[in-house]
Coordinates of N, CA and C in Angstrom, one line a residue:
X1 N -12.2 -22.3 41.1 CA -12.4 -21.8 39.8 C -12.9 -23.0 38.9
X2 N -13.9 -23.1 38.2 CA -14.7 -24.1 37.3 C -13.4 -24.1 36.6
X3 N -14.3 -25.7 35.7 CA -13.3 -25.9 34.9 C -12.9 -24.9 33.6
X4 N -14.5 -24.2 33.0 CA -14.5 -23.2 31.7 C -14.0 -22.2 32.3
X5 N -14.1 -21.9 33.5 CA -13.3 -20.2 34.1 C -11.7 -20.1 33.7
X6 N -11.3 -21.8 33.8 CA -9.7 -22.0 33.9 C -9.4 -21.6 32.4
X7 N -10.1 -22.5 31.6 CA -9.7 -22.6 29.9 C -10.4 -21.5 29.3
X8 N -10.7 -20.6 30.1 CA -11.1 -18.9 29.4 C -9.6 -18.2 29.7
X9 N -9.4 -18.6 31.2 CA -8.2 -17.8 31.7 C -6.6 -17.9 31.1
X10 N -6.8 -19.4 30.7 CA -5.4 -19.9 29.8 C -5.1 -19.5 28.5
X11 N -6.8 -19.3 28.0 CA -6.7 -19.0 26.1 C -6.6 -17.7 26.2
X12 N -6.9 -16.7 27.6 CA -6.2 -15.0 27.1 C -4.8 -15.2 27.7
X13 N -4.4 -15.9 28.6 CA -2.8 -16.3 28.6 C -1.9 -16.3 27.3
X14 N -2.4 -17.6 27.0 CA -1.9 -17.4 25.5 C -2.1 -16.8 24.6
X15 N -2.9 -15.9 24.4 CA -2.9 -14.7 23.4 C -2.3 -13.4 24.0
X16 N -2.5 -13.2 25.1 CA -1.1 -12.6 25.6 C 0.0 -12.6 25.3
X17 N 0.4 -14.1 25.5 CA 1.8 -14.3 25.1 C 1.7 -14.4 23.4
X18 N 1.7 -14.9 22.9 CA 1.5 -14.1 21.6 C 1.8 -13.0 20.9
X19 N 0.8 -12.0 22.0 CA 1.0 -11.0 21.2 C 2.6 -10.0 21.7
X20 N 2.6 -10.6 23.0 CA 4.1 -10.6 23.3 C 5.2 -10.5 22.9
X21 N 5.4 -11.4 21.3 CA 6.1 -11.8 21.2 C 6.5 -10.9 20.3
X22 N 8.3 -11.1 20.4 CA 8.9 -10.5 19.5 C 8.3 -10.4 17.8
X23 N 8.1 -9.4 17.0 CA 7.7 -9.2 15.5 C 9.3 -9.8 14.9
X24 N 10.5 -8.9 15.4 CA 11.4 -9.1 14.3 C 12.3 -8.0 15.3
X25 N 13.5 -8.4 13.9 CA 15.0 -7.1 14.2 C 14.9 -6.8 12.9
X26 N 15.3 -5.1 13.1 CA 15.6 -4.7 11.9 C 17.0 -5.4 11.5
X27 N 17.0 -5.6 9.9 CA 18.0 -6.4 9.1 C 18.5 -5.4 8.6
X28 N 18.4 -5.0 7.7 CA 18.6 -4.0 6.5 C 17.7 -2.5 6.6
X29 N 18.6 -1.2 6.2 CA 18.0 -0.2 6.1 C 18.3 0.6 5.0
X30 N 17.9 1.0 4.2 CA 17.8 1.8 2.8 C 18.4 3.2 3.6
X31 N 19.6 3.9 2.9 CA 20.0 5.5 3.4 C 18.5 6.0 2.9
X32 N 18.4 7.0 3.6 CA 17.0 8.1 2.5 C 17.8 8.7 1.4
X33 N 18.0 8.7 0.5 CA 18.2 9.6 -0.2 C 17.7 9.3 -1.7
X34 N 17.9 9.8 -2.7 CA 17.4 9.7 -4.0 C 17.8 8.3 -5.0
X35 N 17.0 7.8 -5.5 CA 17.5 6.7 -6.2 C 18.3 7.4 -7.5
X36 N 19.5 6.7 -7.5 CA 20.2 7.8 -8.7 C 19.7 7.2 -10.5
X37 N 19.3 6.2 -10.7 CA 18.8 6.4 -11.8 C 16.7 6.2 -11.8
X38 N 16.2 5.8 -10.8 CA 14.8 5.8 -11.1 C 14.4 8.2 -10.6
X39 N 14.9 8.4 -9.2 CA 15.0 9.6 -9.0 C 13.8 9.4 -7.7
X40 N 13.3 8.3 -7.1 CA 12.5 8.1 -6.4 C 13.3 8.0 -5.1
X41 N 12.6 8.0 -4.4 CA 13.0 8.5 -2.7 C 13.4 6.7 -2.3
X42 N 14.9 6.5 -1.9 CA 14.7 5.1 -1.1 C 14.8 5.4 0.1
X43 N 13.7 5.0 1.0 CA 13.0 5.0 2.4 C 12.6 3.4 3.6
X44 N 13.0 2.3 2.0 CA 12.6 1.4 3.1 C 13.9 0.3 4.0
X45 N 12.9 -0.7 4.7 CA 13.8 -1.1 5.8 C 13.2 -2.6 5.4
X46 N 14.1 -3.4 6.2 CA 13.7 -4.9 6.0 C 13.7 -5.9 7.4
X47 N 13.0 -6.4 7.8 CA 13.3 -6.9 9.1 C 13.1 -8.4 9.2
X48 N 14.0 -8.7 9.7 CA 14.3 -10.4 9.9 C 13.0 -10.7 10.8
X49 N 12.2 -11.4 10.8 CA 10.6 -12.3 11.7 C 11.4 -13.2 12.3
X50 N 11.0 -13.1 13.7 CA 11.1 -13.6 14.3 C 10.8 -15.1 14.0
X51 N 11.7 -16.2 14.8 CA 11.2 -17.4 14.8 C 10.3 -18.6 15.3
X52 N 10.4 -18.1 16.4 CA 9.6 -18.1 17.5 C 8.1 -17.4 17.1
X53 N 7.6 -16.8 16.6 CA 6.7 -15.9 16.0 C 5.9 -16.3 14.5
X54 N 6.9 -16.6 13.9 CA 6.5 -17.0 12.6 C 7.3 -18.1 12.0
X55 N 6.2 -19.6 11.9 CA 7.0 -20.6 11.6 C 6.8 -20.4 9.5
X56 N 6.2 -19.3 9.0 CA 6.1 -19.5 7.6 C 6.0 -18.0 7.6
X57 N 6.4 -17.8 6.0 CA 6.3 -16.0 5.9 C 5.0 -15.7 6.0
X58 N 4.5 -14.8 6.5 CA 3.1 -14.6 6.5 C 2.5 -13.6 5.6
X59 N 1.2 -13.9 5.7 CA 0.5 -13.4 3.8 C 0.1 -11.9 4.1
X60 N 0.4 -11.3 2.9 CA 0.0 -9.8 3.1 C -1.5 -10.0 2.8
X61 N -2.3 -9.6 3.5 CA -3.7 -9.2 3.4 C -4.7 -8.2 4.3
X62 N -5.0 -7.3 3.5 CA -5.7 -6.2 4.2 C -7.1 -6.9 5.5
X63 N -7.4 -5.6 6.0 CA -8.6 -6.4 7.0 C -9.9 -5.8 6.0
X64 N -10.7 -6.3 6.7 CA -11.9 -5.9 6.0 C -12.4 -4.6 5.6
X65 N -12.9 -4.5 4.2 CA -12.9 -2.6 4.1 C -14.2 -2.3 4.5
X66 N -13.9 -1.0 5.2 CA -15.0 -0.4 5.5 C -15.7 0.8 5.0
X67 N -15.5 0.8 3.8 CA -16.3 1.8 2.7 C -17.8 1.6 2.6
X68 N -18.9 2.8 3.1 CA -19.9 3.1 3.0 C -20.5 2.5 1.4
X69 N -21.9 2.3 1.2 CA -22.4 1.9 0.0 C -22.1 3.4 -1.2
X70 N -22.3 4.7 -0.4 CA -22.2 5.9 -0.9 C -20.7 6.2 -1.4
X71 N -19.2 5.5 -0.5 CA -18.3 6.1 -1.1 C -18.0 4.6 -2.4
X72 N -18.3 3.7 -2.0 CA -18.1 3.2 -3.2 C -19.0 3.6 -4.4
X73 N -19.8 4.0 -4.1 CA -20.8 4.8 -5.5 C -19.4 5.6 -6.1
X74 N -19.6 6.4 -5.3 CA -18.6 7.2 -6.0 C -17.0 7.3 -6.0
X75 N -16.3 6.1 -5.7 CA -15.4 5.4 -6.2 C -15.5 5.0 -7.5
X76 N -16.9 4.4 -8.2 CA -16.2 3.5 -8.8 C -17.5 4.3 -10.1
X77 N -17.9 5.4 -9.8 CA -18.6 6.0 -11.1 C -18.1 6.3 -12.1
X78 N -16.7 6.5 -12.1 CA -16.0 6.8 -13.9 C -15.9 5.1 -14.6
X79 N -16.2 4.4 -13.9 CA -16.4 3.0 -14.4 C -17.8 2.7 -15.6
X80 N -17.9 1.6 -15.8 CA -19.3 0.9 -16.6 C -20.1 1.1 -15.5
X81 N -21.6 1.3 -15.9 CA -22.9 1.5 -14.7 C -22.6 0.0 -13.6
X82 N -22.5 -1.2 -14.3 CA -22.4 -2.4 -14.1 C -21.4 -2.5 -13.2
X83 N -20.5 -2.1 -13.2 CA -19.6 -2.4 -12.5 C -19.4 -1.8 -10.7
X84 N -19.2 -3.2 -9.6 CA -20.1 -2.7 -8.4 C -18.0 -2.7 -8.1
X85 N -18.2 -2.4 -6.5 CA -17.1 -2.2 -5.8 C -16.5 -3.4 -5.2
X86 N -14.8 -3.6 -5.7 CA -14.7 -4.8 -5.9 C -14.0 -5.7 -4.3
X87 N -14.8 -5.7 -3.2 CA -14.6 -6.0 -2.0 C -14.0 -7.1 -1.9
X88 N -14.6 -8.0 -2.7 CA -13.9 -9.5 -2.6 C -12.6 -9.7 -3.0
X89 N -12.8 -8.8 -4.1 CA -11.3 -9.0 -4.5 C -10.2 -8.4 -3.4
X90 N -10.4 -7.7 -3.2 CA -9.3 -6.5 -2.1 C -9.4 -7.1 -0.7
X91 N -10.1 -8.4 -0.9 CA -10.0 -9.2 0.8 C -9.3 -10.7 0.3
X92 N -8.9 -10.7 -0.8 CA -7.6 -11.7 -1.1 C -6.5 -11.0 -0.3
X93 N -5.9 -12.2 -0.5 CA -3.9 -11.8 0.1 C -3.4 -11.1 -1.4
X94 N -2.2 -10.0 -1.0 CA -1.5 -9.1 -2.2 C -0.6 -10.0 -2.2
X95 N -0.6 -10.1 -3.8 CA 0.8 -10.9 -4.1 C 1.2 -10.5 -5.8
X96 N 0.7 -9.9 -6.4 CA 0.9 -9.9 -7.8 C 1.3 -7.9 -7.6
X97 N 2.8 -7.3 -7.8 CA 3.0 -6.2 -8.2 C 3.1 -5.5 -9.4
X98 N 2.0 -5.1 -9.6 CA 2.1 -3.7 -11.3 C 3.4 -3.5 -11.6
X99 N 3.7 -3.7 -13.0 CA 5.0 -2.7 -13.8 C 4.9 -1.4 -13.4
X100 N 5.9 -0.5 -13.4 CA 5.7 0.4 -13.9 C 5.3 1.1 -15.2
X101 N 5.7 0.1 -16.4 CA 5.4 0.3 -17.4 C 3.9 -0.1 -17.8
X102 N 3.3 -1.3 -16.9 CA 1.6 -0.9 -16.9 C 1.1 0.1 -16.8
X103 N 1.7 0.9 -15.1 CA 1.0 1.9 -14.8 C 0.9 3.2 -15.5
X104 N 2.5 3.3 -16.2 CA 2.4 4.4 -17.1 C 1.6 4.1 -18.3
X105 N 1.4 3.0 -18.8 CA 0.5 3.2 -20.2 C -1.0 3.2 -19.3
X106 N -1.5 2.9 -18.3 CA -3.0 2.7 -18.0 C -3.1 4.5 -17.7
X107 N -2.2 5.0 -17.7 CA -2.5 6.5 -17.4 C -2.0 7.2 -18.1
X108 N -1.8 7.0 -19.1 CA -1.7 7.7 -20.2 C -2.7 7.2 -21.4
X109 N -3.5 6.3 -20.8 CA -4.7 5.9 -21.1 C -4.8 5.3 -23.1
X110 N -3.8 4.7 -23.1 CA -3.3 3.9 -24.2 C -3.4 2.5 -24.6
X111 N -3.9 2.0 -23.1 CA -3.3 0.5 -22.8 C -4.9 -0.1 -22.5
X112 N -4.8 -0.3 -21.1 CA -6.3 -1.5 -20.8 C -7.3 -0.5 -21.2
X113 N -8.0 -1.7 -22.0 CA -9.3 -1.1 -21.9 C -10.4 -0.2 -21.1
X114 N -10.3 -1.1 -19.7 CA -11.7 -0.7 -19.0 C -10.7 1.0 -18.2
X115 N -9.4 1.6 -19.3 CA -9.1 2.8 -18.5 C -9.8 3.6 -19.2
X116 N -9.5 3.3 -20.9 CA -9.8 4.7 -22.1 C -10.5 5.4 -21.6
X117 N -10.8 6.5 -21.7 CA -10.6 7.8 -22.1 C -11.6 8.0 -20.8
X118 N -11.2 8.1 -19.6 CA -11.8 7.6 -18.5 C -10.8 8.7 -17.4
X119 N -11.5 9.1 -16.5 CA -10.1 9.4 -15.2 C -8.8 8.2 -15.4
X120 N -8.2 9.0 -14.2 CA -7.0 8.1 -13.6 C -7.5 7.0 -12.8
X121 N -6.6 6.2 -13.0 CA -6.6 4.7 -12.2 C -6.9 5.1 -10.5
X122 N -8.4 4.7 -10.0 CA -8.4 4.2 -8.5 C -8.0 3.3 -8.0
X123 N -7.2 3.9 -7.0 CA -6.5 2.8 -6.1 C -7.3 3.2 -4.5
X124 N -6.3 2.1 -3.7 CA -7.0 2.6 -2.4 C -5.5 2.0 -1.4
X125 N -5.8 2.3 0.0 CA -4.6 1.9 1.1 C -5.6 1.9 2.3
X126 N -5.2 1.0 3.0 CA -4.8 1.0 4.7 C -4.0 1.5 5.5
X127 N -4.2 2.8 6.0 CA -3.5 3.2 7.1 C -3.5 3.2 8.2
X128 N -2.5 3.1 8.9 CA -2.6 3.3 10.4 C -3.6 4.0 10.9
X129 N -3.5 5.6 10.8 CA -4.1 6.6 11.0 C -5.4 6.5 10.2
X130 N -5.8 6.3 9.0 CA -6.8 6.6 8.4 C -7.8 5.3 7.9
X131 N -7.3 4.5 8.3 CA -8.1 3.1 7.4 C -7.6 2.8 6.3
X132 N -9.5 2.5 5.7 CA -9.5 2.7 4.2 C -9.6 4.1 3.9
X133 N -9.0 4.2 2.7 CA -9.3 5.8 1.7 C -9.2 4.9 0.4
X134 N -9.9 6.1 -0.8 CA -9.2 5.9 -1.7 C -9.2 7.3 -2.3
X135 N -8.4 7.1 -3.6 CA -7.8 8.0 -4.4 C -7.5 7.9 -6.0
X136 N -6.9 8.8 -6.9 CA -7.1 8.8 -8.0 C -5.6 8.7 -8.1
X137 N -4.9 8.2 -9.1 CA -3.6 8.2 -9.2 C -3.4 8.5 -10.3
X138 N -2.3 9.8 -9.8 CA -2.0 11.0 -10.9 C -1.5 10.1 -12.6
X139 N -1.9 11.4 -13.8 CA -1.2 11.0 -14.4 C 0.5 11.7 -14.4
X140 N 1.2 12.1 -14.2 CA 2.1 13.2 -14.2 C 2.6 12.5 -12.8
X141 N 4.1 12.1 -12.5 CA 4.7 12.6 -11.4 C 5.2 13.5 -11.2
X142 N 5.4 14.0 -9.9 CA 5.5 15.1 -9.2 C 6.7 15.0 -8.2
X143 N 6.9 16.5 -8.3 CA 8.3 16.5 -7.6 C 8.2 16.5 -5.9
X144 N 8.8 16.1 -4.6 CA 8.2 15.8 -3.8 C 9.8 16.3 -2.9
X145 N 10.1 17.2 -2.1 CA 10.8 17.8 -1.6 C 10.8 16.9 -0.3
X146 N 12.0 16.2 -0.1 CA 12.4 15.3 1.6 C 13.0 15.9 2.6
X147 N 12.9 17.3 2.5 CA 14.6 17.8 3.9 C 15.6 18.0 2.9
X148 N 15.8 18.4 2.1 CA 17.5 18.5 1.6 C 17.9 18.1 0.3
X149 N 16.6 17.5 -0.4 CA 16.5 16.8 -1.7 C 15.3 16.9 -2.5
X150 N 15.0 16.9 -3.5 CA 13.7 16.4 -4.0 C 13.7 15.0 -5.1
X151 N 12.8 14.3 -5.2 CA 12.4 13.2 -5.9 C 11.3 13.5 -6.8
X152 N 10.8 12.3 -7.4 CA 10.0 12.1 -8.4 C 9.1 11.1 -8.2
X153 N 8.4 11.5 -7.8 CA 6.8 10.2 -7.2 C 6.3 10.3 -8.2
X154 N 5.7 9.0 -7.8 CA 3.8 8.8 -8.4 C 3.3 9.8 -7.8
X155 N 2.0 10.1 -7.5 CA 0.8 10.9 -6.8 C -0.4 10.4 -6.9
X156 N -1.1 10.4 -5.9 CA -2.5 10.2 -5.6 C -3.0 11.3 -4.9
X157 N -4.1 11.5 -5.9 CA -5.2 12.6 -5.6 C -6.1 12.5 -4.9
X158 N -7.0 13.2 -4.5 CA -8.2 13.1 -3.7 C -9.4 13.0 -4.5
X159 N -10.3 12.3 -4.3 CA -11.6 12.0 -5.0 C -12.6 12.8 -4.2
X160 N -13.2 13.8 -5.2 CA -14.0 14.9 -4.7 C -15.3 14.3 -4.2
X161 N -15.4 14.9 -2.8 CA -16.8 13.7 -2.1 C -16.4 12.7 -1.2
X162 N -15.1 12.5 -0.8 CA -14.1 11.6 0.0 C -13.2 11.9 0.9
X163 N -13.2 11.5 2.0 CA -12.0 11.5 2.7 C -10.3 12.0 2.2
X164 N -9.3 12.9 2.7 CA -8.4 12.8 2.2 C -7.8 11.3 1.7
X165 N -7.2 11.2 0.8 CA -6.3 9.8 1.0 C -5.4 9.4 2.2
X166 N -4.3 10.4 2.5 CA -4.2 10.0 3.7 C -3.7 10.9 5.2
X167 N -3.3 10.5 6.1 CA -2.9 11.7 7.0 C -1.6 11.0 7.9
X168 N -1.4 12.0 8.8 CA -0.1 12.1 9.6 C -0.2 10.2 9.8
X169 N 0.9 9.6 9.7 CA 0.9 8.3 10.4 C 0.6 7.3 9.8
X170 N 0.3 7.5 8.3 CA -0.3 6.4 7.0 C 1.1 6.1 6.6
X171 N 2.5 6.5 6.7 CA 3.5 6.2 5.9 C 3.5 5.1 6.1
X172 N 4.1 4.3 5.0 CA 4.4 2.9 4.8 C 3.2 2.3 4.4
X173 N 1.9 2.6 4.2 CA 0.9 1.9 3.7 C 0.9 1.5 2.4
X174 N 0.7 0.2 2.0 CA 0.5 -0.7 1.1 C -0.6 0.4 -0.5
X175 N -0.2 0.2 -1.2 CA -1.5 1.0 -2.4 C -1.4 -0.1 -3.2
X176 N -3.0 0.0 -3.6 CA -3.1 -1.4 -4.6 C -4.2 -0.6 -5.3
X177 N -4.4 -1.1 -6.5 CA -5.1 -1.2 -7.6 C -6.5 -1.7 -7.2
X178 N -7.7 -1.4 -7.8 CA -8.9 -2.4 -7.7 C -8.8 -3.7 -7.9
X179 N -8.0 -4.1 -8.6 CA -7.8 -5.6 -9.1 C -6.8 -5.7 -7.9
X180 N -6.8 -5.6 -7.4 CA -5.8 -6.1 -5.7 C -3.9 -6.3 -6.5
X181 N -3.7 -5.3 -7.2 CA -2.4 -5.3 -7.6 C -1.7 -4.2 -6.8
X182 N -0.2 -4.4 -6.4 CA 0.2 -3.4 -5.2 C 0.7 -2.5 -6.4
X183 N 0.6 -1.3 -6.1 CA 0.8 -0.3 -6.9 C 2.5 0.4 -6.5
X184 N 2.5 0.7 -4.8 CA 3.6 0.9 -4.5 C 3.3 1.4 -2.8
X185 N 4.6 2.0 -2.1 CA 4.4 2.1 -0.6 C 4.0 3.6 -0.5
X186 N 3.3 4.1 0.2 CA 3.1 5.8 0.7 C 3.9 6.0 1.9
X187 N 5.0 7.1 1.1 CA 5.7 7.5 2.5 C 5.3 9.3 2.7
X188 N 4.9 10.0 1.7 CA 4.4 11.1 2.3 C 2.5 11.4 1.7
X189 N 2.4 12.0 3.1 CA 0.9 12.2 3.1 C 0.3 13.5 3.4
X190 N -0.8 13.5 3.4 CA -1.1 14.7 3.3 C -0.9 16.1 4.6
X191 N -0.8 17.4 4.1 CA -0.6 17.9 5.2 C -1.7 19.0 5.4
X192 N -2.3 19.1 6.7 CA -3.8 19.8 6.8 C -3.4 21.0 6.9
X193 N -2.4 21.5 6.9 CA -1.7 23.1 7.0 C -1.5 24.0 6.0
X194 N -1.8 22.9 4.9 CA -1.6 23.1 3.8 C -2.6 22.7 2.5
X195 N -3.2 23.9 2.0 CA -4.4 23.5 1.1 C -4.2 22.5 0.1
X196 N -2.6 23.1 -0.6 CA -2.1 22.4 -2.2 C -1.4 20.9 -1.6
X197 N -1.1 21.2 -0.1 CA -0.6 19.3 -0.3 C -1.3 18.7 0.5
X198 N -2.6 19.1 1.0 CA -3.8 17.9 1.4 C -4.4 17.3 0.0
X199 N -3.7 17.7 -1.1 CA -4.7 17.1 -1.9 C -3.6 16.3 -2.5
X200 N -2.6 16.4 -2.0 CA -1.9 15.4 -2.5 C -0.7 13.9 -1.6
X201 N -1.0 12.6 -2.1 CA -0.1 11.7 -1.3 C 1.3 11.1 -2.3
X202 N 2.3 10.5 -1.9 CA 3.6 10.4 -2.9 C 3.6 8.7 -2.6
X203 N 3.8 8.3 -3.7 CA 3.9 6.6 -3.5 C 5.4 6.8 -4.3
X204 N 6.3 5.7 -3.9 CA 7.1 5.1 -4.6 C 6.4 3.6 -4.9
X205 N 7.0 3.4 -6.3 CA 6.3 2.3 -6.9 C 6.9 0.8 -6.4
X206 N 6.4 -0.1 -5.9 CA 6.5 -1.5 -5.6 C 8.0 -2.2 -6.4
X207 N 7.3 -1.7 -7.1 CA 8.7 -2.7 -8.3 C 10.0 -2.0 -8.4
X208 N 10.0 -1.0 -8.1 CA 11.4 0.2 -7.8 C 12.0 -0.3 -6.6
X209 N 11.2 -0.5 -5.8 CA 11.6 -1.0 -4.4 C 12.0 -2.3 -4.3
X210 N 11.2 -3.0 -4.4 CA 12.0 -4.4 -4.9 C 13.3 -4.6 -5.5
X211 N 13.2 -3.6 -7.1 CA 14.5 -3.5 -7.4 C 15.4 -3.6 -6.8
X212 N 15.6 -2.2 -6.2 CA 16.5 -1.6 -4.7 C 16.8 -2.4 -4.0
X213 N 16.2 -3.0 -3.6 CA 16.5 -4.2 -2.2 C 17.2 -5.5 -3.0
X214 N 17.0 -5.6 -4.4 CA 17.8 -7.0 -4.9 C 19.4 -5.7 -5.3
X215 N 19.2 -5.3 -5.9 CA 20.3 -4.2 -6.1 C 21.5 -4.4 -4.7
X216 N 20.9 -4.0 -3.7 CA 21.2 -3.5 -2.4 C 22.1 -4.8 -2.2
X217 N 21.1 -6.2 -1.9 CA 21.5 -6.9 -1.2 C 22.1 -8.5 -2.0
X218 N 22.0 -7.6 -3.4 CA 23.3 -8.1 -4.2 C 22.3 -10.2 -4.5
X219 N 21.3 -9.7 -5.0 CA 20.4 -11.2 -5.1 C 18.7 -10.6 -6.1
X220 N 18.7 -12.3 -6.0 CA 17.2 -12.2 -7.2 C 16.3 -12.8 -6.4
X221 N 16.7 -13.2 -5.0 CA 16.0 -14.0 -4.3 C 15.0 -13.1 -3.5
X222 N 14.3 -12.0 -4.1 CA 13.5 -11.1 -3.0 C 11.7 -11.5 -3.7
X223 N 11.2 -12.1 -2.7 CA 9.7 -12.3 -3.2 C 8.5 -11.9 -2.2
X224 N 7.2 -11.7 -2.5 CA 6.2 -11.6 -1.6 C 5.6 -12.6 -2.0
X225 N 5.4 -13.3 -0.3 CA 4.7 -14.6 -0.3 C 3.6 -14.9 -0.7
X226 N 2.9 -15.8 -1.5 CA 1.9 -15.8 -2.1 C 1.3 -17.3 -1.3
X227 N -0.3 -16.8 -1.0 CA -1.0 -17.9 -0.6 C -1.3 -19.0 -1.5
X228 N -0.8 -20.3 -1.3 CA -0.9 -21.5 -1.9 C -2.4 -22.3 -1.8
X229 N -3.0 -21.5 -0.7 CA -4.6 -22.6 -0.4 C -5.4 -21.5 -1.5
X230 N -5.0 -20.6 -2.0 CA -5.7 -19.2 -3.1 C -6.1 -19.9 -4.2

C-alpha cells in the first residue's frame, strides 16, 4: 500500500472514530406537562457532552439554506421591494434569543418598524425531516391539545406557494427570525391527515424555556454559547 493509500485510509479511520463517539447522557428531563404560570407545554431535555467529544461548548449554527431564488421571492415579498433574502445572516452561529415581549409587540404590529402594517413576522427552521421551510408566525396563540392536556403556543402558519413548515420528525427544530434571532423550539408539527392542522406548527418560545431550565435547576448560570471569532 503507497504511502497516500495509507493516509487516505487513516483520515477515514479517524473520522470514523469520531463520529463514533459518544454525543452525551441525558442530564436533566422536563415532565411534559403544562407550565403552570406561562401555560406552554414543558417538553425539553438537557444532555451532559461528552468529554472526550467536545473540548468547548459547540456553536449552534444552521447548515447552508437551500431555498430556491423563487421561494425566497416569495418569502420575503410583504417586505420593501429592496430587500433580498437574508442568507448571510442565517449562516452565522444563533446566539441572541427574542423576548417574548418583542415578539408580541412585532405582531401586534406596534413596535419595529420594518413590521407595520405588514403580515406576520417570517421566520424559518431546520428539520430533520424537512430541511429548510419557512413560515409566518401567528398573531394569536393557539390552543394546542398534548394527550391529556392542552397548552398555549405560539403558531406558525404556512406561506401560500411553499412547502408545509413542517412534518413528522421536525420536533425539536430550532425557529429563528430573519435577523437570525431564535424565536423558540417546534415540538408539534404538521399533520397530513389533517387539513386544519397541516397548516399549522406550535413553538414554545426560547426564553420560556430557558426560564424553565434556570427555574428547574435552581441557577442563572444557563447560556447559549456565543462565537468569540464573530
Amino acid at each position: 500500500m503507497s504511502e497516500e493509500s495509507e493516509k487516505k485510509c487513516s483520515d477515514r479511520k479517524a473520522k470514523t472514530a469520531e463520529v463514533r463517539l459518544q454525543f452525551g447522557v441525558v442530564d436533566t428531563v422536563s415532565r411534559k406537562t403544562k407550565h403552570p404560570v406561562n401555560n406552554c407545554l414543558r417538553g425539553w431535555a438537557l444532555i451532559k457532552l461528552s468529554d472526550d467529544r467536545f473540548l468547548d461548548l459547540p456553536i449552534n449554527i444552521l447548515p447552508p439554506s437551500h431555498f430556491s431564488l423563487q421561494e425566497q421571492t416569495v418569502i420575503m415579498k410583504i417586505y420593501e421591494e429592496d430587500t433580498t433574502f437574508p442568507a448571510d445572516v442565517l449562516s452565522q452561529p444563533l446566539s441572541t434569543v427574542i423576548s417574548m415581549e418583542e415578539i408580541e409587540d412585532v405582531l401586534k404590529r406596534s413596535g419595529l418598524s420594518d413590521h407595520k402594517d405588514r403580515e406576520s413576522m417570517r421566520v424559518v427552521k431546520h428539520g430533520r425531516t424537512s430541511g429548510f421551510t419557512a413560515g409566518s408566525l401567528n398573531e394569536i396563540r393557539s390552543d394546542c391539545y398534548n394527550g391529556g392536556f392542552e397548552t398555549i403556543e405560539l403558531v406558525v402558519v404556512n406561506i401560500p406557494g411553499l412547502n408545509n413548515f413542517s412534518f413528522r420528525g421536525d420536533s425539536g427544530s430550532c425557529v429563528v427570525d430573519l435577523d437570525g434571532r431564535i424565536i423558540g423550539l417546534l415540538h408539534h408539527g404538521n399533520d397530513e391527515k389533517s387539513h386544519s392542522l397541516a397548516e399549522m406548527t406550535y413553538v414554545t418560545p426560547m426564553a420560556w424555556i430557558l426560564a424553565d431550565i434556570k427555574d428547574t435547576l435552581q441557577t442563572e448560570d444557563v447560556v447559549i454559547p456565543v462565537d468569540e471569532e464573530v
